[in-house]
């Protein structure tokens, strides 16, 4: 799912129905498949607001312009429609058990791929660094929020910024005493160029957890922890949850909390 769609849903879930941002988000979500072919004038008319209001709203979503907003909407990171999953989708339509076996296979691959030494080093870093910041890209966003709350139960506070602009500003501000952990099934997002620039400016130790060995963020991070198989994007979230829970279990075990 596109990052901006996550943001629109967040506004719907957390804002007052009378807020203008709520109304714009609601209309955008109701017409999400039409926006790519609309002009900013048409969308402004549809939302009963001015063009400048739409422009400001796009910037709130982390987009520099309405054009960038449209590009982020159609970013090809939706695992449900990934062409590599066509045969999987067809089989699942015939037999739902195929989904279970594909998910299990990817989790098994994650088990084989992951090195416990890498997980334990990450756990130690999370424990020892005074400042820990978490970033979830696309599907990884909801998993990251869950990870944040479970870490808090274990006594470790970590920040998560859902707003893209605040997220990027936070990344840039991190110093040598900070740890940045990025969760991304695909190893990228719809704002890769802006994220890469922020990572270049950050002085933190940067760890990316992904199942894509060819991630475009490779040169901008300190460490990449690989899991699963890049050719199983549709079921990547299941292995992702396994990795998240493994980190938490090792944290609890190593620090007896």
Tab-separated table of C-alpha atoms in Angstrom:
chain	number	residue	atom	x	y	z
A	1	UNK	CA	0.000	0.000	0.000
A	2	UNK	CA	1.193	3.503	-0.828
A	3	UNK	CA	2.638	5.532	2.046
A	4	UNK	CA	0.215	8.388	1.408
A	5	UNK	CA	-2.743	6.011	1.613
A	6	UNK	CA	-1.518	4.976	5.060
A	7	UNK	CA	-1.378	8.658	5.963
A	8	UNK	CA	-4.897	9.330	4.648
A	9	UNK	CA	-6.244	6.418	6.676
A	10	UNK	CA	-4.439	7.699	9.762
A	11	UNK	CA	-6.104	11.102	9.359
A	12	UNK	CA	-9.502	9.410	9.058
A	13	UNK	CA	-8.844	7.305	12.147
A	14	UNK	CA	-7.551	10.122	14.358
A	15	UNK	CA	-9.237	13.355	13.227
A	16	UNK	CA	-12.557	14.985	13.982
A	17	UNK	CA	-15.145	14.513	11.251
A	18	UNK	CA	-15.586	18.286	11.060
A	19	UNK	CA	-11.901	18.917	10.272
A	20	UNK	CA	-11.102	19.936	6.718
A	21	UNK	CA	-8.237	17.411	6.592
A	22	UNK	CA	-10.707	14.678	7.498
A	23	UNK	CA	-13.073	15.701	4.708
A	24	UNK	CA	-10.324	15.910	2.096
A	25	UNK	CA	-8.916	12.536	3.178
A	26	UNK	CA	-12.363	10.956	3.068
A	27	UNK	CA	-13.074	12.196	-0.451
A	28	UNK	CA	-9.611	11.183	-1.667
A	29	UNK	CA	-10.017	7.667	-0.299
A	30	UNK	CA	-13.474	7.351	-1.835
A	31	UNK	CA	-11.983	8.294	-5.214
A	32	UNK	CA	-8.535	6.776	-4.820
A	33	UNK	CA	-8.601	4.978	-8.187
A	34	UNK	CA	-9.616	8.117	-10.080
A	35	UNK	CA	-7.131	10.643	-8.700
A	36	UNK	CA	-4.274	9.594	-10.995
A	37	UNK	CA	-6.249	10.880	-13.988
A	38	UNK	CA	-7.513	14.048	-12.303
A	39	UNK	CA	-6.095	17.557	-12.361
A	40	UNK	CA	-5.592	19.524	-9.167
A	41	UNK	CA	-8.509	21.750	-10.217
A	42	UNK	CA	-10.808	18.741	-10.539
A	43	UNK	CA	-9.793	17.374	-7.154
A	44	UNK	CA	-10.226	20.779	-5.514
A	45	UNK	CA	-13.750	21.017	-6.962
A	46	UNK	CA	-14.523	17.499	-5.777
A	47	UNK	CA	-13.377	18.363	-2.243
A	48	UNK	CA	-15.107	21.791	-2.291
A	49	UNK	CA	-11.832	23.546	-1.435
A	50	UNK	CA	-9.363	25.817	-3.205
A	51	UNK	CA	-6.380	24.652	-5.252
A	52	UNK	CA	-4.036	26.150	-2.654
A	53	UNK	CA	-5.741	24.071	0.054
A	54	UNK	CA	-5.086	20.885	-1.924
A	55	UNK	CA	-1.457	21.920	-2.420
A	56	UNK	CA	-1.016	22.545	1.314
A	57	UNK	CA	-2.671	19.236	2.120
A	58	UNK	CA	-0.313	17.389	-0.243
A	59	UNK	CA	2.632	18.971	1.553
A	60	UNK	CA	1.191	17.788	4.876
A	61	UNK	CA	1.302	14.286	3.444
A	62	UNK	CA	4.996	14.702	2.699
A	63	UNK	CA	4.645	15.473	-1.010
A	64	UNK	CA	6.301	18.470	-2.620
A	65	UNK	CA	3.464	18.888	-5.107
A	66	UNK	CA	0.163	17.449	-6.301
A	67	UNK	CA	2.085	15.760	-9.115
A	68	UNK	CA	4.316	13.976	-6.601
A	69	UNK	CA	1.241	13.039	-4.590
A	70	UNK	CA	-0.256	11.302	-7.634
A	71	UNK	CA	3.002	9.478	-8.319
A	72	UNK	CA	3.149	8.235	-4.746
A	73	UNK	CA	-0.394	6.923	-5.024
A	74	UNK	CA	0.467	4.640	-7.917
A	75	UNK	CA	3.843	3.542	-6.535
A	76	UNK	CA	4.258	-0.112	-7.475
A	77	UNK	CA	4.736	-1.551	-4.022
A	78	UNK	CA	1.387	-3.242	-3.545
A	79	UNK	CA	2.183	-6.881	-2.883
A	80	UNK	CA	-1.344	-7.951	-3.736
A	81	UNK	CA	-0.891	-6.864	-7.348
A	82	UNK	CA	2.774	-7.748	-7.811
A	83	UNK	CA	3.036	-9.704	-11.107
A	84	UNK	CA	5.203	-12.282	-9.354
A	85	UNK	CA	2.131	-13.244	-7.337
A	86	UNK	CA	-0.181	-13.935	-10.279
A	87	UNK	CA	0.173	-17.696	-10.066
A	88	UNK	CA	-0.127	-17.564	-6.279
A	89	UNK	CA	-3.343	-15.545	-6.498
A	90	UNK	CA	-4.826	-17.957	-9.031
A	91	UNK	CA	-3.988	-20.964	-6.875
A	92	UNK	CA	-5.395	-19.338	-3.749
A	93	UNK	CA	-8.656	-18.717	-5.576
A	94	UNK	CA	-8.886	-22.472	-6.105
A	95	UNK	CA	-7.523	-23.618	-2.764
A	96	UNK	CA	-7.047	-21.292	0.215
A	97	UNK	CA	-4.554	-23.707	1.772
A	98	UNK	CA	-1.962	-22.502	-0.761
A	99	UNK	CA	-1.730	-19.211	1.120
A	100	UNK	CA	-0.807	-21.087	4.282
A	101	UNK	CA	1.881	-23.131	2.554
A	102	UNK	CA	3.382	-20.085	0.814
A	103	UNK	CA	3.463	-18.176	4.097
A	104	UNK	CA	5.004	-21.149	5.899
A	105	UNK	CA	7.625	-21.558	3.178
A	106	UNK	CA	8.658	-17.922	3.476
A	107	UNK	CA	8.839	-18.151	7.265
A	108	UNK	CA	10.972	-21.289	6.891
A	109	UNK	CA	13.251	-19.369	4.527
A	110	UNK	CA	13.451	-16.537	7.041
A	111	UNK	CA	14.474	-19.040	9.705
A	112	UNK	CA	17.219	-20.377	7.438
A	113	UNK	CA	18.386	-16.939	6.286
A	114	UNK	CA	18.493	-15.074	9.577
A	115	UNK	CA	21.635	-15.251	11.667
A	116	UNK	CA	20.968	-15.237	15.388
A	117	UNK	CA	24.204	-13.292	15.895
A	118	UNK	CA	22.794	-10.434	13.793
A	119	UNK	CA	19.524	-10.463	15.714
A	120	UNK	CA	21.320	-10.462	19.059
A	121	UNK	CA	23.560	-7.588	17.963
A	122	UNK	CA	20.477	-5.614	16.969
A	123	UNK	CA	18.860	-6.434	20.303
A	124	UNK	CA	21.985	-5.258	22.125
A	125	UNK	CA	21.985	-2.028	20.121
A	126	UNK	CA	18.309	-1.415	20.872
A	127	UNK	CA	19.028	-1.951	24.555
A	128	UNK	CA	22.237	0.088	24.729
A	129	UNK	CA	21.643	3.086	22.479
A	130	UNK	CA	20.115	5.995	24.438
A	131	UNK	CA	18.053	7.050	21.425
A	132	UNK	CA	16.217	4.521	19.258
A	133	UNK	CA	14.083	5.550	16.303
A	134	UNK	CA	11.920	3.184	14.251
A	135	UNK	CA	10.760	3.656	10.672
A	136	UNK	CA	8.205	1.426	8.946
A	137	UNK	CA	7.811	1.673	5.186
A	138	UNK	CA	4.499	0.769	3.553
A	139	UNK	CA	3.178	-2.469	5.112
A	140	UNK	CA	5.989	-2.287	7.645
A	141	UNK	CA	4.424	0.807	9.195
A	142	UNK	CA	1.704	-0.995	11.136
A	143	UNK	CA	4.163	-3.686	12.215
A	144	UNK	CA	6.562	-0.991	13.420
A	145	UNK	CA	3.894	0.654	15.579
A	146	UNK	CA	3.167	-2.724	17.127
A	147	UNK	CA	6.901	-3.253	17.696
A	148	UNK	CA	7.143	0.144	19.402
A	149	UNK	CA	4.384	-0.665	21.890
A	150	UNK	CA	5.817	-4.109	22.673
A	151	UNK	CA	9.278	-2.626	23.230
A	152	UNK	CA	7.723	-0.171	25.668
A	153	UNK	CA	6.277	-3.095	27.632
A	154	UNK	CA	9.854	-4.400	27.895
A	155	UNK	CA	10.974	-1.040	29.264
A	156	UNK	CA	12.584	0.428	26.136
A	157	UNK	CA	11.213	3.603	24.588
A	158	UNK	CA	11.586	4.137	20.845
A	159	UNK	CA	10.152	6.862	18.641
A	160	UNK	CA	8.025	6.342	15.533
A	161	UNK	CA	7.006	9.187	13.240
A	162	UNK	CA	4.151	8.338	10.888
A	163	UNK	CA	4.130	11.776	9.253
A	164	UNK	CA	6.661	11.601	6.402
A	165	UNK	CA	8.111	15.092	6.870
A	166	UNK	CA	8.551	14.593	10.620
A	167	UNK	CA	10.016	11.160	9.960
A	168	UNK	CA	12.624	12.543	7.555
A	169	UNK	CA	13.457	15.472	9.850
A	170	UNK	CA	13.939	13.048	12.721
A	171	UNK	CA	16.262	10.842	10.666
A	172	UNK	CA	18.413	13.841	9.729
A	173	UNK	CA	18.661	14.941	13.364
A	174	UNK	CA	19.896	11.615	14.748
A	175	UNK	CA	23.469	11.718	16.077
A	176	UNK	CA	26.179	9.134	16.832
A	177	UNK	CA	24.367	8.099	19.999
A	178	UNK	CA	21.268	7.088	18.055
A	179	UNK	CA	20.053	3.867	16.466
A	180	UNK	CA	17.697	3.890	13.494
A	181	UNK	CA	15.874	0.658	12.614
A	182	UNK	CA	14.014	0.563	9.292
A	183	UNK	CA	11.390	-2.106	8.625
A	184	UNK	CA	10.612	-2.632	4.938
A	185	UNK	CA	9.481	-5.814	3.207
A	186	UNK	CA	10.386	-4.456	-0.233
A	187	UNK	CA	13.430	-2.514	0.932
A	188	UNK	CA	12.106	0.778	-0.374
A	189	UNK	CA	9.188	3.174	-0.543
A	190	UNK	CA	7.505	5.760	-2.739
A	191	UNK	CA	9.793	8.527	-1.452
A	192	UNK	CA	13.104	6.699	-1.849
A	193	UNK	CA	15.047	9.750	-3.030
A	194	UNK	CA	14.016	11.888	-0.047
A	195	UNK	CA	14.608	9.024	2.367
A	196	UNK	CA	18.044	8.338	0.887
A	197	UNK	CA	19.001	11.984	1.290
A	198	UNK	CA	17.865	11.959	4.922
A	199	UNK	CA	19.841	8.779	5.584
A	200	UNK	CA	22.960	10.359	4.096
A	201	UNK	CA	22.656	13.267	6.517
A	202	UNK	CA	21.996	11.091	9.556
A	203	UNK	CA	24.904	10.216	11.856
A	204	UNK	CA	23.032	7.361	13.512
A	205	UNK	CA	23.742	3.677	13.183
A	206	UNK	CA	21.202	2.616	10.560
A	207	UNK	CA	19.852	-0.947	10.338
A	208	UNK	CA	17.477	-2.041	7.566
A	209	UNK	CA	15.402	-5.219	7.932
A	210	UNK	CA	14.123	-6.417	4.545
A	211	UNK	CA	13.699	-9.441	2.297
A	212	UNK	CA	15.075	-7.596	-0.739
A	213	UNK	CA	18.853	-8.028	-1.195
A	214	UNK	CA	18.781	-5.426	-3.984
A	215	UNK	CA	17.242	-2.696	-1.831
A	216	UNK	CA	17.851	0.813	-3.212
A	217	UNK	CA	18.710	1.897	0.339
A	218	UNK	CA	21.703	-0.437	0.587
A	219	UNK	CA	24.414	2.220	0.270
A	220	UNK	CA	22.746	4.527	2.785
A	221	UNK	CA	22.501	2.186	5.765
A	222	UNK	CA	25.065	0.714	8.134
A	223	UNK	CA	23.668	-2.803	8.186
A	224	UNK	CA	21.090	-4.856	6.268
A	225	UNK	CA	19.422	-7.832	7.929
A	226	UNK	CA	17.905	-10.089	5.265
A	227	UNK	CA	15.104	-12.570	5.810
A	228	UNK	CA	12.790	-14.668	3.649
A	229	UNK	CA	12.693	-14.535	-0.124
A	230	UNK	CA	12.293	-11.459	-2.324
A	231	UNK	CA	10.144	-13.460	-4.738
A	232	UNK	CA	7.410	-13.917	-2.135
A	233	UNK	CA	6.252	-10.312	-1.639
A	234	UNK	CA	2.628	-11.347	-1.191
A	235	UNK	CA	3.396	-13.354	1.938
A	236	UNK	CA	6.300	-11.195	3.095
A	237	UNK	CA	4.313	-9.783	6.002
A	238	UNK	CA	4.037	-13.181	7.691
A	239	UNK	CA	7.801	-13.654	7.780
A	240	UNK	CA	8.084	-10.006	8.803
A	241	UNK	CA	5.949	-10.656	11.873
A	242	UNK	CA	8.129	-13.654	12.663
A	243	UNK	CA	11.263	-11.470	12.560
A	244	UNK	CA	9.620	-8.815	14.733
A	245	UNK	CA	8.588	-11.375	17.347
A	246	UNK	CA	12.017	-13.027	17.254
A	247	UNK	CA	13.686	-9.695	18.074
A	248	UNK	CA	11.315	-9.162	20.999
A	249	UNK	CA	11.803	-12.700	22.309
A	250	UNK	CA	15.598	-12.369	22.167
A	251	UNK	CA	15.356	-9.006	23.934
A	252	UNK	CA	13.300	-10.549	26.728
A	253	UNK	CA	15.664	-13.529	26.973
A	254	UNK	CA	18.944	-11.598	26.919
A	255	UNK	CA	17.854	-8.917	29.361
A	256	UNK	CA	15.503	-11.043	31.488
A	257	UNK	CA	12.570	-8.663	31.321
